PDB file of C-alpha atoms and ligand atoms in Angstrom:
ATOM      1  CA  MET A1356      -7.479  22.757   6.017  1.00  0.00           C
ATOM      2  CA  ILE A1357     -10.936  21.343   6.595  1.00  0.00           C
ATOM      3  CA  ILE A1358     -11.613  18.072   8.395  1.00  0.00           C
ATOM      4  CA  PHE A1359     -14.696  16.144   7.288  1.00  0.00           C
ATOM      5  CA  LYS A1360     -16.123  13.311   9.340  1.00  0.00           C
ATOM      6  CA  SER A1361     -18.522  12.170   6.641  1.00  0.00           C
ATOM      7  CA  ILE A1362     -18.538  11.858   2.862  1.00  0.00           C
ATOM      8  CA  ASN A1363     -21.811  13.790   2.683  1.00  0.00           C
ATOM      9  CA  SER A1364     -20.397  16.851   4.350  1.00  0.00           C
ATOM     10  CA  LEU A1365     -17.290  16.657   2.149  1.00  0.00           C
ATOM     11  CA  ASN A1366     -19.375  16.368  -1.015  1.00  0.00           C
ATOM     12  CA  LYS A1367     -21.514  19.377  -0.125  1.00  0.00           C
ATOM     13  CA  TYR A1368     -18.339  21.383   0.141  1.00  0.00           C
ATOM     14  CA  ILE A1369     -16.375  20.224  -2.900  1.00  0.00           C
ATOM     15  CA  LYS A1370     -19.264  19.949  -5.372  1.00  0.00           C
ATOM     16  CA  LEU A1371     -17.737  22.200  -8.004  1.00  0.00           C
ATOM     17  CA  ASN A1372     -14.136  21.180  -7.845  1.00  0.00           C
ATOM     18  CA  ASN A1373     -13.029  18.970 -10.704  1.00  0.00           C
ATOM     19  CA  ASN A1374      -9.337  18.542 -10.086  1.00  0.00           C
ATOM     20  CA  ILE A1375      -9.074  16.944  -6.702  1.00  0.00           C
ATOM     21  CA  GLY A1376      -6.124  14.715  -5.927  1.00  0.00           C
ATOM     22  CA  PHE A1377      -7.018  11.906  -3.546  1.00  0.00           C
ATOM     23  CA  VAL A1378      -4.556  10.100  -1.286  1.00  0.00           C
ATOM     24  CA  PRO A1379      -6.262   7.241   0.559  1.00  0.00           C
ATOM     25  CA  THR A1380      -4.367   6.097   3.663  1.00  0.00           C
ATOM     26  CA  MET A1381      -4.865   4.122   6.835  1.00  0.00           C
ATOM     27  CA  GLY A1382      -3.098   6.850   8.839  1.00  0.00           C
ATOM     28  CA  SER A1383      -0.013   6.629  11.054  1.00  0.00           C
ATOM     29  CA  LEU A1384       1.542   8.762   8.394  1.00  0.00           C
ATOM     30  CA  HIS A1385       5.212   8.494   7.463  1.00  0.00           C
ATOM     31  CA  LYS A1386       7.567   9.706   4.740  1.00  0.00           C
ATOM     32  CA  GLY A1387       6.046   7.314   2.177  1.00  0.00           C
ATOM     33  CA  HIS A1388       2.611   8.879   2.615  1.00  0.00           C
ATOM     34  CA  ILE A1389       4.154  12.354   2.602  1.00  0.00           C
ATOM     35  CA  SER A1390       5.679  11.770  -0.833  1.00  0.00           C
ATOM     36  CA  LEU A1391       2.242  10.831  -2.247  1.00  0.00           C
ATOM     37  CA  ILE A1392       0.669  13.878  -0.639  1.00  0.00           C
ATOM     38  CA  LYS A1393       3.366  16.217  -1.980  1.00  0.00           C
ATOM     39  CA  LYS A1394       2.896  14.802  -5.473  1.00  0.00           C
ATOM     40  CA  SER A1395      -0.842  15.387  -5.230  1.00  0.00           C
ATOM     41  CA  LEU A1396      -0.348  18.934  -3.964  1.00  0.00           C
ATOM     42  CA  LYS A1397       1.831  19.580  -7.019  1.00  0.00           C
ATOM     43  CA  MET A1398      -0.446  17.919  -9.579  1.00  0.00           C
ATOM     44  CA  SER A1399      -3.934  18.888  -8.327  1.00  0.00           C
ATOM     45  CA  ASN A1400      -5.929  22.008  -7.460  1.00  0.00           C
ATOM     46  CA  LYS A1401      -6.924  20.580  -4.096  1.00  0.00           C
ATOM     47  CA  THR A1402      -5.720  17.573  -2.173  1.00  0.00           C
ATOM     48  CA  LEU A1403      -7.884  15.225  -0.141  1.00  0.00           C
ATOM     49  CA  VAL A1404      -6.319  12.741   2.284  1.00  0.00           C
ATOM     50  CA  SER A1405      -8.431  10.052   3.916  1.00  0.00           C
ATOM     51  CA  LEU A1406      -7.508   8.434   7.222  1.00  0.00           C
ATOM     52  CA  PHE A1407      -9.444   5.215   7.423  1.00  0.00           C
ATOM     53  CA  VAL A1408      -8.440   1.816   8.767  1.00  0.00           C
ATOM     54  CA  ASN A1409     -10.634  -0.428   6.656  1.00  0.00           C
ATOM     55  CA  PRO A1410     -11.753  -3.437   8.715  1.00  0.00           C
ATOM     56  CA  TYR A1411     -12.736  -5.417   5.607  1.00  0.00           C
ATOM     57  CA  GLN A1412      -9.181  -5.701   4.330  1.00  0.00           C
ATOM     58  CA  PHE A1413      -7.828  -7.396   7.449  1.00  0.00           C
ATOM     59  CA  ASN A1414      -8.177 -11.134   7.271  1.00  0.00           C
ATOM     60  CA  LYS A1415      -7.151 -11.437  10.934  1.00  0.00           C
ATOM     61  CA  LYS A1416      -9.062  -9.547  13.652  1.00  0.00           C
ATOM     62  CA  GLN A1417      -5.945  -9.250  15.787  1.00  0.00           C
ATOM     63  CA  ASP A1418      -4.037  -7.558  12.948  1.00  0.00           C
ATOM     64  CA  PHE A1419      -6.825  -4.967  12.594  1.00  0.00           C
ATOM     65  CA  LYS A1420      -6.842  -4.355  16.355  1.00  0.00           C
ATOM     66  CA  LYS A1421      -3.126  -3.801  16.665  1.00  0.00           C
ATOM     67  CA  TYR A1422      -2.764  -1.700  13.491  1.00  0.00           C
ATOM     68  CA  PRO A1423      -1.109   1.575  14.647  1.00  0.00           C
ATOM     69  CA  ARG A1424      -3.357   4.637  14.935  1.00  0.00           C
ATOM     70  CA  ASN A1425      -2.024   8.175  15.475  1.00  0.00           C
ATOM     71  CA  LEU A1426      -4.892  10.459  14.545  1.00  0.00           C
ATOM     72  CA  GLN A1427      -3.805  13.621  16.350  1.00  0.00           C
ATOM     73  CA  SER A1428      -0.243  13.635  15.041  1.00  0.00           C
ATOM     74  CA  ASP A1429      -1.533  12.764  11.536  1.00  0.00           C
ATOM     75  CA  ILE A1430      -3.834  15.808  11.569  1.00  0.00           C
ATOM     76  CA  LYS A1431      -0.988  18.025  12.755  1.00  0.00           C
ATOM     77  CA  LEU A1432       1.276  16.764   9.967  1.00  0.00           C
ATOM     78  CA  LEU A1433      -1.393  17.215   7.276  1.00  0.00           C
ATOM     79  CA  LYS A1434      -1.958  20.774   8.436  1.00  0.00           C
ATOM     80  CA  LYS A1435       1.756  21.469   8.184  1.00  0.00           C
ATOM     81  CA  LEU A1436       1.792  20.059   4.645  1.00  0.00           C
ATOM     82  CA  LYS A1437      -1.087  22.415   3.733  1.00  0.00           C
ATOM     83  CA  VAL A1438      -3.419  19.630   2.667  1.00  0.00           C
ATOM     84  CA  ASN A1439      -6.848  21.069   1.771  1.00  0.00           C
ATOM     85  CA  TYR A1440      -9.212  18.388   3.021  1.00  0.00           C
ATOM     86  CA  ILE A1441      -9.012  15.463   5.413  1.00  0.00           C
ATOM     87  CA  LEU A1442     -11.677  12.793   5.468  1.00  0.00           C
ATOM     88  CA  ILE A1443     -12.040  10.669   8.600  1.00  0.00           C
ATOM     89  CA  PRO A1444     -15.135   8.591   7.874  1.00  0.00           C
ATOM     90  CA  ARG A1445     -16.845   5.951   9.962  1.00  0.00           C
ATOM     91  CA  VAL A1446     -17.131   2.425   8.630  1.00  0.00           C
ATOM     92  CA  SER A1447     -20.914   2.861   8.295  1.00  0.00           C
ATOM     93  CA  ASP A1448     -20.362   5.987   6.206  1.00  0.00           C
ATOM     94  CA  ILE A1449     -18.446   4.071   3.554  1.00  0.00           C
ATOM     95  CA  PHE A1450     -20.222   0.767   3.748  1.00  0.00           C
ATOM     96  CA  GLU A1451     -23.933   1.198   4.301  1.00  0.00           C
ATOM     97  CA  LYS A1452     -25.909  -1.977   4.939  1.00  0.00           C
ATOM     98  CA  THR A1453     -26.442  -2.606   1.242  1.00  0.00           C
ATOM     99  CA  SER A1454     -22.915  -1.834   0.017  1.00  0.00           C
ATOM    100  CA  ILE A1455     -20.725  -4.555  -1.377  1.00  0.00           C
ATOM    101  CA  LYS A1456     -18.002  -5.124   1.190  1.00  0.00           C
ATOM    102  CA  SER A1457     -15.865  -7.259  -1.020  1.00  0.00           C
ATOM    103  CA  ILE A1458     -15.050  -7.204  -4.737  1.00  0.00           C
ATOM    104  CA  ASP A1459     -13.876 -10.458  -6.276  1.00  0.00           C
ATOM    105  CA  ILE A1460     -10.515 -10.689  -7.945  1.00  0.00           C
ATOM    106  CA  GLU A1461      -9.788 -13.050 -10.815  1.00  0.00           C
ATOM    107  CA  HIS A1462      -8.403 -16.496 -10.120  1.00  0.00           C
ATOM    108  CA  LYS A1463      -5.172 -15.633 -11.942  1.00  0.00           C
ATOM    109  CA  ASP A1464      -4.601 -12.730  -9.552  1.00  0.00           C
ATOM    110  CA  LYS A1465      -4.699 -14.971  -6.491  1.00  0.00           C
ATOM    111  CA  ILE A1466      -0.933 -14.925  -6.147  1.00  0.00           C
ATOM    112  CA  LEU A1467       1.560 -13.293  -3.749  1.00  0.00           C
ATOM    113  CA  CYS A1468      -0.396 -11.485  -0.985  1.00  0.00           C
ATOM    114  CA  ALA A1469      -3.740 -12.561  -2.461  1.00  0.00           C
ATOM    115  CA  LYS A1470      -2.737 -16.172  -1.910  1.00  0.00           C
ATOM    116  CA  TYR A1471      -1.649 -15.691   1.682  1.00  0.00           C
ATOM    117  CA  ARG A1472      -4.224 -13.100   2.813  1.00  0.00           C
ATOM    118  CA  PRO A1473      -7.510 -14.403   1.446  1.00  0.00           C
ATOM    119  CA  GLY A1474     -10.085 -11.635   1.222  1.00  0.00           C
ATOM    120  CA  HIS A1475      -7.535  -8.853   1.697  1.00  0.00           C
ATOM    121  CA  PHE A1476      -7.599  -7.331  -1.782  1.00  0.00           C
ATOM    122  CA  GLU A1477     -11.324  -7.952  -2.056  1.00  0.00           C
ATOM    123  CA  GLY A1478     -11.658  -5.599   0.941  1.00  0.00           C
ATOM    124  CA  VAL A1479      -9.174  -3.083  -0.466  1.00  0.00           C
ATOM    125  CA  LEU A1480     -10.971  -2.927  -3.821  1.00  0.00           C
ATOM    126  CA  ALA A1481     -14.340  -2.571  -2.080  1.00  0.00           C
ATOM    127  CA  VAL A1482     -13.229   0.481  -0.123  1.00  0.00           C
ATOM    128  CA  ILE A1483     -11.614   2.161  -3.138  1.00  0.00           C
ATOM    129  CA  ASN A1484     -14.735   1.393  -5.165  1.00  0.00           C
ATOM    130  CA  GLN A1485     -16.925   3.017  -2.504  1.00  0.00           C
ATOM    131  CA  PHE A1486     -14.674   6.076  -2.292  1.00  0.00           C
ATOM    132  CA  LEU A1487     -14.655   6.589  -6.045  1.00  0.00           C
ATOM    133  CA  LEU A1488     -18.394   6.012  -6.370  1.00  0.00           C
ATOM    134  CA  LYS A1489     -19.108   8.576  -3.676  1.00  0.00           C
ATOM    135  CA  ILE A1490     -16.432  11.235  -4.204  1.00  0.00           C
ATOM    136  CA  LYS A1491     -15.565  12.700  -7.589  1.00  0.00           C
ATOM    137  CA  VAL A1492     -11.801  12.931  -7.729  1.00  0.00           C
ATOM    138  CA  GLY A1493      -9.583  13.554 -10.775  1.00  0.00           C
ATOM    139  CA  LYS A1494      -6.568  11.595  -9.613  1.00  0.00           C
ATOM    140  CA  ILE A1495      -5.820   8.945  -7.043  1.00  0.00           C
ATOM    141  CA  PHE A1496      -2.253   8.621  -5.727  1.00  0.00           C
ATOM    142  CA  LEU A1497      -0.963   5.158  -4.786  1.00  0.00           C
ATOM    143  CA  GLY A1498       2.424   3.818  -3.747  1.00  0.00           C
ATOM    144  CA  GLU A1499       4.504   1.179  -5.513  1.00  0.00           C
ATOM    145  CA  LYS A1500       5.416  -0.130  -2.059  1.00  0.00           C
ATOM    146  CA  ASP A1501       2.103  -2.025  -2.277  1.00  0.00           C
ATOM    147  CA  TYR A1502       2.716  -3.085  -5.858  1.00  0.00           C
ATOM    148  CA  GLN A1503       0.066  -5.784  -6.119  1.00  0.00           C
ATOM    149  CA  GLN A1504      -2.497  -3.440  -4.570  1.00  0.00           C
ATOM    150  CA  LEU A1505      -1.549  -0.743  -7.093  1.00  0.00           C
ATOM    151  CA  TYR A1506      -1.856  -3.263  -9.928  1.00  0.00           C
ATOM    152  CA  LEU A1507      -5.324  -4.459  -8.860  1.00  0.00           C
ATOM    153  CA  ILE A1508      -6.683  -0.979  -8.127  1.00  0.00           C
ATOM    154  CA  LYS A1509      -5.433   0.218 -11.521  1.00  0.00           C
ATOM    155  CA  LYS A1510      -7.385  -2.601 -13.189  1.00  0.00           C
ATOM    156  CA  LEU A1511     -10.546  -1.721 -11.250  1.00  0.00           C
ATOM    157  CA  VAL A1512     -10.279   2.019 -11.868  1.00  0.00           C
ATOM    158  CA  GLU A1513      -9.529   1.671 -15.589  1.00  0.00           C
ATOM    159  CA  LYS A1514     -12.596  -0.543 -15.959  1.00  0.00           C
ATOM    160  CA  LYS A1515     -15.085   1.531 -13.946  1.00  0.00           C
ATOM    161  CA  PHE A1516     -13.998   5.127 -13.374  1.00  0.00           C
ATOM    162  CA  LYS A1517     -12.598   8.179 -15.105  1.00  0.00           C
ATOM    163  CA  THR A1518     -10.146   8.837 -12.299  1.00  0.00           C
ATOM    164  CA  LYS A1519      -6.454   8.733 -13.219  1.00  0.00           C
ATOM    165  CA  VAL A1520      -4.193   6.469 -11.178  1.00  0.00           C
ATOM    166  CA  ILE A1521      -0.847   8.060 -10.337  1.00  0.00           C
ATOM    167  CA  SER A1522       1.745   5.598  -9.089  1.00  0.00           C
ATOM    168  CA  CYS A1523       4.438   6.846  -6.750  1.00  0.00           C
ATOM    169  CA  LYS A1524       7.906   5.481  -6.042  1.00  0.00           C
ATOM    170  CA  THR A1525       8.672   3.657  -2.783  1.00  0.00           C
ATOM    171  CA  ILE A1526      10.310   5.844  -0.169  1.00  0.00           C
ATOM    172  CA  ARG A1527      12.924   4.065   1.924  1.00  0.00           C
ATOM    173  CA  TYR A1528      14.798   4.639   5.147  1.00  0.00           C
ATOM    174  CA  LYS A1529      18.357   5.486   4.034  1.00  0.00           C
ATOM    175  CA  ASN A1530      17.929   3.471   0.864  1.00  0.00           C
ATOM    176  CA  THR A1531      17.104   0.300   2.833  1.00  0.00           C
ATOM    177  CA  TYR A1532      13.631  -0.841   3.990  1.00  0.00           C
ATOM    178  CA  ALA A1533      10.421   0.869   2.917  1.00  0.00           C
ATOM    179  CA  TYR A1534       8.688   3.198   5.347  1.00  0.00           C
ATOM    180  CA  SER A1535       5.525   1.539   6.640  1.00  0.00           C
ATOM    181  CA  SER A1536       3.070   2.246   9.448  1.00  0.00           C
ATOM    182  CA  ARG A1537       3.813  -1.252  10.712  1.00  0.00           C
ATOM    183  CA  ASN A1538       7.434  -0.231  11.415  1.00  0.00           C
ATOM    184  CA  ASN A1539       5.995   1.458  14.526  1.00  0.00           C
ATOM    185  CA  LEU A1540       5.256  -1.988  15.916  1.00  0.00           C
ATOM    186  CA  LEU A1541       8.947  -2.964  16.110  1.00  0.00           C
ATOM    187  CA  ASN A1542      11.562  -1.851  18.630  1.00  0.00           C
ATOM    188  CA  PRO A1543      14.784  -0.224  17.315  1.00  0.00           C
ATOM    189  CA  LYS A1544      16.709  -3.498  17.611  1.00  0.00           C
ATOM    190  CA  LYS A1545      14.183  -5.352  15.472  1.00  0.00           C
ATOM    191  CA  LEU A1546      14.090  -2.488  12.971  1.00  0.00           C
ATOM    192  CA  LYS A1547      17.754  -3.240  12.251  1.00  0.00           C
ATOM    193  CA  ILE A1548      16.644  -6.631  10.900  1.00  0.00           C
ATOM    194  CA  LEU A1549      14.613  -4.803   8.268  1.00  0.00           C
ATOM    195  CA  ILE A1550      17.820  -3.101   7.120  1.00  0.00           C
ATOM    196  CA  LYS A1551      19.534  -6.473   6.776  1.00  0.00           C
ATOM    197  CA  VAL A1552      16.631  -8.015   4.871  1.00  0.00           C
ATOM    198  CA  ALA A1553      16.648  -5.070   2.453  1.00  0.00           C
ATOM    199  CA  ALA A1554      20.414  -5.444   1.932  1.00  0.00           C
ATOM    200  CA  ILE A1555      20.029  -9.152   1.069  1.00  0.00           C
ATOM    201  CA  LEU A1556      17.217  -8.415  -1.378  1.00  0.00           C
ATOM    202  CA  LYS A1557      19.035  -5.579  -3.094  1.00  0.00           C
ATOM    203  CA  LYS A1558      22.017  -7.849  -3.588  1.00  0.00           C
ATOM    204  CA  TYR A1559      19.709 -10.586  -4.899  1.00  0.00           C
ATOM    205  CA  LYS A1560      18.236  -8.148  -7.394  1.00  0.00           C
ATOM    206  CA  TYR A1561      21.709  -7.139  -8.507  1.00  0.00           C
ATOM    207  CA  ILE A1562      22.697 -10.782  -9.014  1.00  0.00           C
ATOM    208  CA  LEU A1563      19.508 -11.447 -10.987  1.00  0.00           C
ATOM    209  CA  LYS A1564      20.191  -8.453 -13.190  1.00  0.00           C
ATOM    210  CA  LYS A1565      23.579  -9.861 -14.016  1.00  0.00           C
ATOM    211  CA  SER A1566      21.965 -13.297 -14.451  1.00  0.00           C
ATOM    212  CA  ILE A1567      24.713 -14.984 -12.507  1.00  0.00           C
ATOM    213  CA  ILE A1568      22.282 -17.530 -11.080  1.00  0.00           C
ATOM    214  CA  ASN A1569      19.050 -19.104 -12.218  1.00  0.00           C
ATOM    215  CA  ILE A1570      16.382 -16.437 -11.888  1.00  0.00           C
ATOM    216  CA  HIS A1571      13.933 -18.506  -9.827  1.00  0.00           C
ATOM    217  CA  ARG A1572      16.377 -20.303  -7.542  1.00  0.00           C
ATOM    218  CA  ASN A1573      15.935 -18.418  -4.326  1.00  0.00           C
ATOM    219  CA  THR A1574      16.256 -21.040  -1.566  1.00  0.00           C
ATOM    220  CA  THR A1575      19.655 -19.692  -0.462  1.00  0.00           C
ATOM    221  CA  ILE A1576      18.258 -16.189  -0.221  1.00  0.00           C
ATOM    222  CA  ILE A1577      15.305 -17.421   1.850  1.00  0.00           C
ATOM    223  CA  LYS A1578      17.723 -19.274   4.114  1.00  0.00           C
ATOM    224  CA  ASN A1579      19.875 -16.166   4.607  1.00  0.00           C
ATOM    225  CA  ILE A1580      16.803 -14.126   5.539  1.00  0.00           C
ATOM    226  CA  THR A1581      15.415 -16.843   7.807  1.00  0.00           C
ATOM    227  CA  ASN A1582      18.753 -16.905   9.655  1.00  0.00           C
ATOM    228  CA  LEU A1583      18.035 -13.344  10.785  1.00  0.00           C
ATOM    229  CA  GLY A1584      15.063 -14.620  12.794  1.00  0.00           C
ATOM    230  CA  VAL A1585      12.577 -13.721  10.078  1.00  0.00           C
ATOM    231  CA  LYS A1586       9.735 -15.911   8.854  1.00  0.00           C
ATOM    232  CA  VAL A1587       9.522 -15.605   5.074  1.00  0.00           C
ATOM    233  CA  GLU A1588       5.974 -16.030   3.764  1.00  0.00           C
ATOM    234  CA  TYR A1589       6.940 -15.749   0.104  1.00  0.00           C
ATOM    235  CA  LEU A1590       9.854 -14.593  -2.005  1.00  0.00           C
ATOM    236  CA  GLU A1591       9.058 -14.502  -5.699  1.00  0.00           C
ATOM    237  CA  VAL A1592      10.433 -13.041  -8.873  1.00  0.00           C
ATOM    238  CA  ARG A1593       7.755 -11.809 -11.257  1.00  0.00           C
ATOM    239  CA  ASN A1594       7.437  -9.361 -14.126  1.00  0.00           C
ATOM    240  CA  TYR A1595       5.822  -5.897 -13.902  1.00  0.00           C
ATOM    241  CA  LYS A1596       2.425  -7.381 -14.736  1.00  0.00           C
ATOM    242  CA  LEU A1597       2.962  -9.967 -12.002  1.00  0.00           C
ATOM    243  CA  GLY A1598       3.335 -12.803 -14.493  1.00  0.00           C
ATOM    244  CA  LYS A1599       6.059 -15.420 -14.256  1.00  0.00           C
ATOM    245  CA  LYS A1600       7.708 -14.706 -17.620  1.00  0.00           C
ATOM    246  CA  THR A1601      10.615 -12.541 -16.594  1.00  0.00           C
ATOM    247  CA  SER A1602      13.611 -11.119 -18.373  1.00  0.00           C
ATOM    248  CA  LYS A1603      16.650  -9.215 -17.185  1.00  0.00           C
ATOM    249  CA  LYS A1604      14.847  -5.955 -17.881  1.00  0.00           C
ATOM    250  CA  ASN A1605      11.374  -6.958 -16.750  1.00  0.00           C
ATOM    251  CA  PHE A1606      11.356  -8.335 -13.252  1.00  0.00           C
ATOM    252  CA  LYS A1607      10.800  -7.433  -9.656  1.00  0.00           C
ATOM    253  CA  VAL A1608      11.529  -9.285  -6.432  1.00  0.00           C
ATOM    254  CA  PHE A1609       8.483  -9.566  -4.164  1.00  0.00           C
ATOM    255  CA  ILE A1610       8.629 -10.502  -0.508  1.00  0.00           C
ATOM    256  CA  ALA A1611       6.319 -10.906   2.482  1.00  0.00           C
ATOM    257  CA  TYR A1612       7.758 -11.768   5.873  1.00  0.00           C
ATOM    258  CA  TYR A1613       7.073 -11.711   9.576  1.00  0.00           C
ATOM    259  CA  ILE A1614       9.127 -10.358  12.464  1.00  0.00           C
ATOM    260  CA  ASP A1615       7.638 -10.930  15.912  1.00  0.00           C
ATOM    261  CA  GLY A1616       4.264 -11.632  14.335  1.00  0.00           C
ATOM    262  CA  VAL A1617       4.251  -8.327  12.390  1.00  0.00           C
ATOM    263  CA  ARG A1618       3.816  -8.760   8.646  1.00  0.00           C
ATOM    264  CA  PHE A1619       5.906  -6.755   6.158  1.00  0.00           C
ATOM    265  CA  ILE A1620       5.849  -6.593   2.382  1.00  0.00           C
ATOM    266  CA  ASP A1621       8.248  -5.019  -0.044  1.00  0.00           C
ATOM    267  CA  ASN A1622       9.379  -5.190  -3.643  1.00  0.00           C
ATOM    268  CA  PHE A1623      12.646  -4.324  -5.329  1.00  0.00           C
TER     269      PHE A1623
HETATM  270  P1  AMP B1358      -1.446   2.656   3.827  1.00  0.00           P
HETATM  271  O1  AMP B1358      -1.695   3.745   4.803  1.00  0.00           O
HETATM  272  O2  AMP B1358      -0.405   1.684   4.276  1.00  0.00           O
HETATM  273  O3  AMP B1358      -2.712   2.017   3.324  1.00  0.00           O
HETATM  274  O4  AMP B1358      -0.794   3.353   2.556  1.00  0.00           O
HETATM  275  C1  AMP B1358      -1.424   4.392   1.875  1.00  0.00           C
HETATM  276  C2  AMP B1358      -0.710   4.639   0.574  1.00  0.00           C
HETATM  277  O5  AMP B1358       0.652   4.987   0.821  1.00  0.00           O
HETATM  278  C3  AMP B1358      -0.688   3.406  -0.330  1.00  0.00           C
HETATM  279  O6  AMP B1358      -0.930   3.818  -1.670  1.00  0.00           O
HETATM  280  C4  AMP B1358       0.716   2.881  -0.143  1.00  0.00           C
HETATM  281  O7  AMP B1358       1.200   2.155  -1.254  1.00  0.00           O
HETATM  282  C5  AMP B1358       1.504   4.165   0.042  1.00  0.00           C
HETATM  283  N1  AMP B1358       2.764   3.906   0.747  1.00  0.00           N
HETATM  284  C6  AMP B1358       2.915   3.242   1.920  1.00  0.00           C
HETATM  285  N2  AMP B1358       4.218   3.171   2.241  1.00  0.00           N
HETATM  286  C7  AMP B1358       4.907   3.780   1.243  1.00  0.00           C
HETATM  287  C8  AMP B1358       6.294   4.030   0.985  1.00  0.00           C
HETATM  288  N3  AMP B1358       7.254   3.648   1.829  1.00  0.00           N
HETATM  289  N4  AMP B1358       6.624   4.696  -0.148  1.00  0.00           N
HETATM  290  C9  AMP B1358       5.663   5.112  -1.023  1.00  0.00           C
HETATM  291  N5  AMP B1358       4.346   4.904  -0.826  1.00  0.00           N
HETATM  292  C10 AMP B1358       3.973   4.251   0.285  1.00  0.00           C
END
């Protein structure tokens, strides 16, 4: 395994390789990340994992500051997984003075997280754009846990790059909440709330599938979740393309919520 601290040094090394699988992450690795990495190891000649907490995708400074960072244990884990390359770039390495630090999204995409975290996806797309402009990778591996992010990156990549987007299933703790680096910010007691929220949402999905209740009437569900001491930011039912026209076979439940000021998202 080789650790690169700059894109230049990485590029000098990998010049001739044309089947690199790329797994961009913000570190504090967990089982969700591991599943992406394992898929890349299987599907690519070499696997590159980046550990980079992108300041431009945090719309609140405090959120960026308290985002968990575990560099040493991440490196240890990546070595154990037999990842080929790790990239730990500086902000100035990705975004030079002249780089675009934000890529606009269309008005119609300003829904769900884009509505509540203005500038977030603009920052996400900018960093992925910079990565793909600077590093030639065959495939990029992204998780469905961040479904809207996956959807927007797919649109960007299909328009501008030859890289193939590989989407990967959400990995959950015992079939309940999704693994997330932010879980580290909760104590074990508060983590149990995540299990309860997931149980409510899975039941909601089941009910929607059976069409027992009106598909968009979710006030009772929000109330049940709020009663757990959770602040729901949004709970919406949308189709796979994030539109509002849903059917029994084409829908997903999207949620964003806060526990103790920590923001979580999930989709079922
Ligand atoms: P992050 O480090 O949170 O930016 O995530 C890096 C990548 O891992 C993104 O493509 C995420 O969608 C994906 N990811 C995060 N959590 C999970 C999970 N529980 N299951 C599958 N993929 C995940």
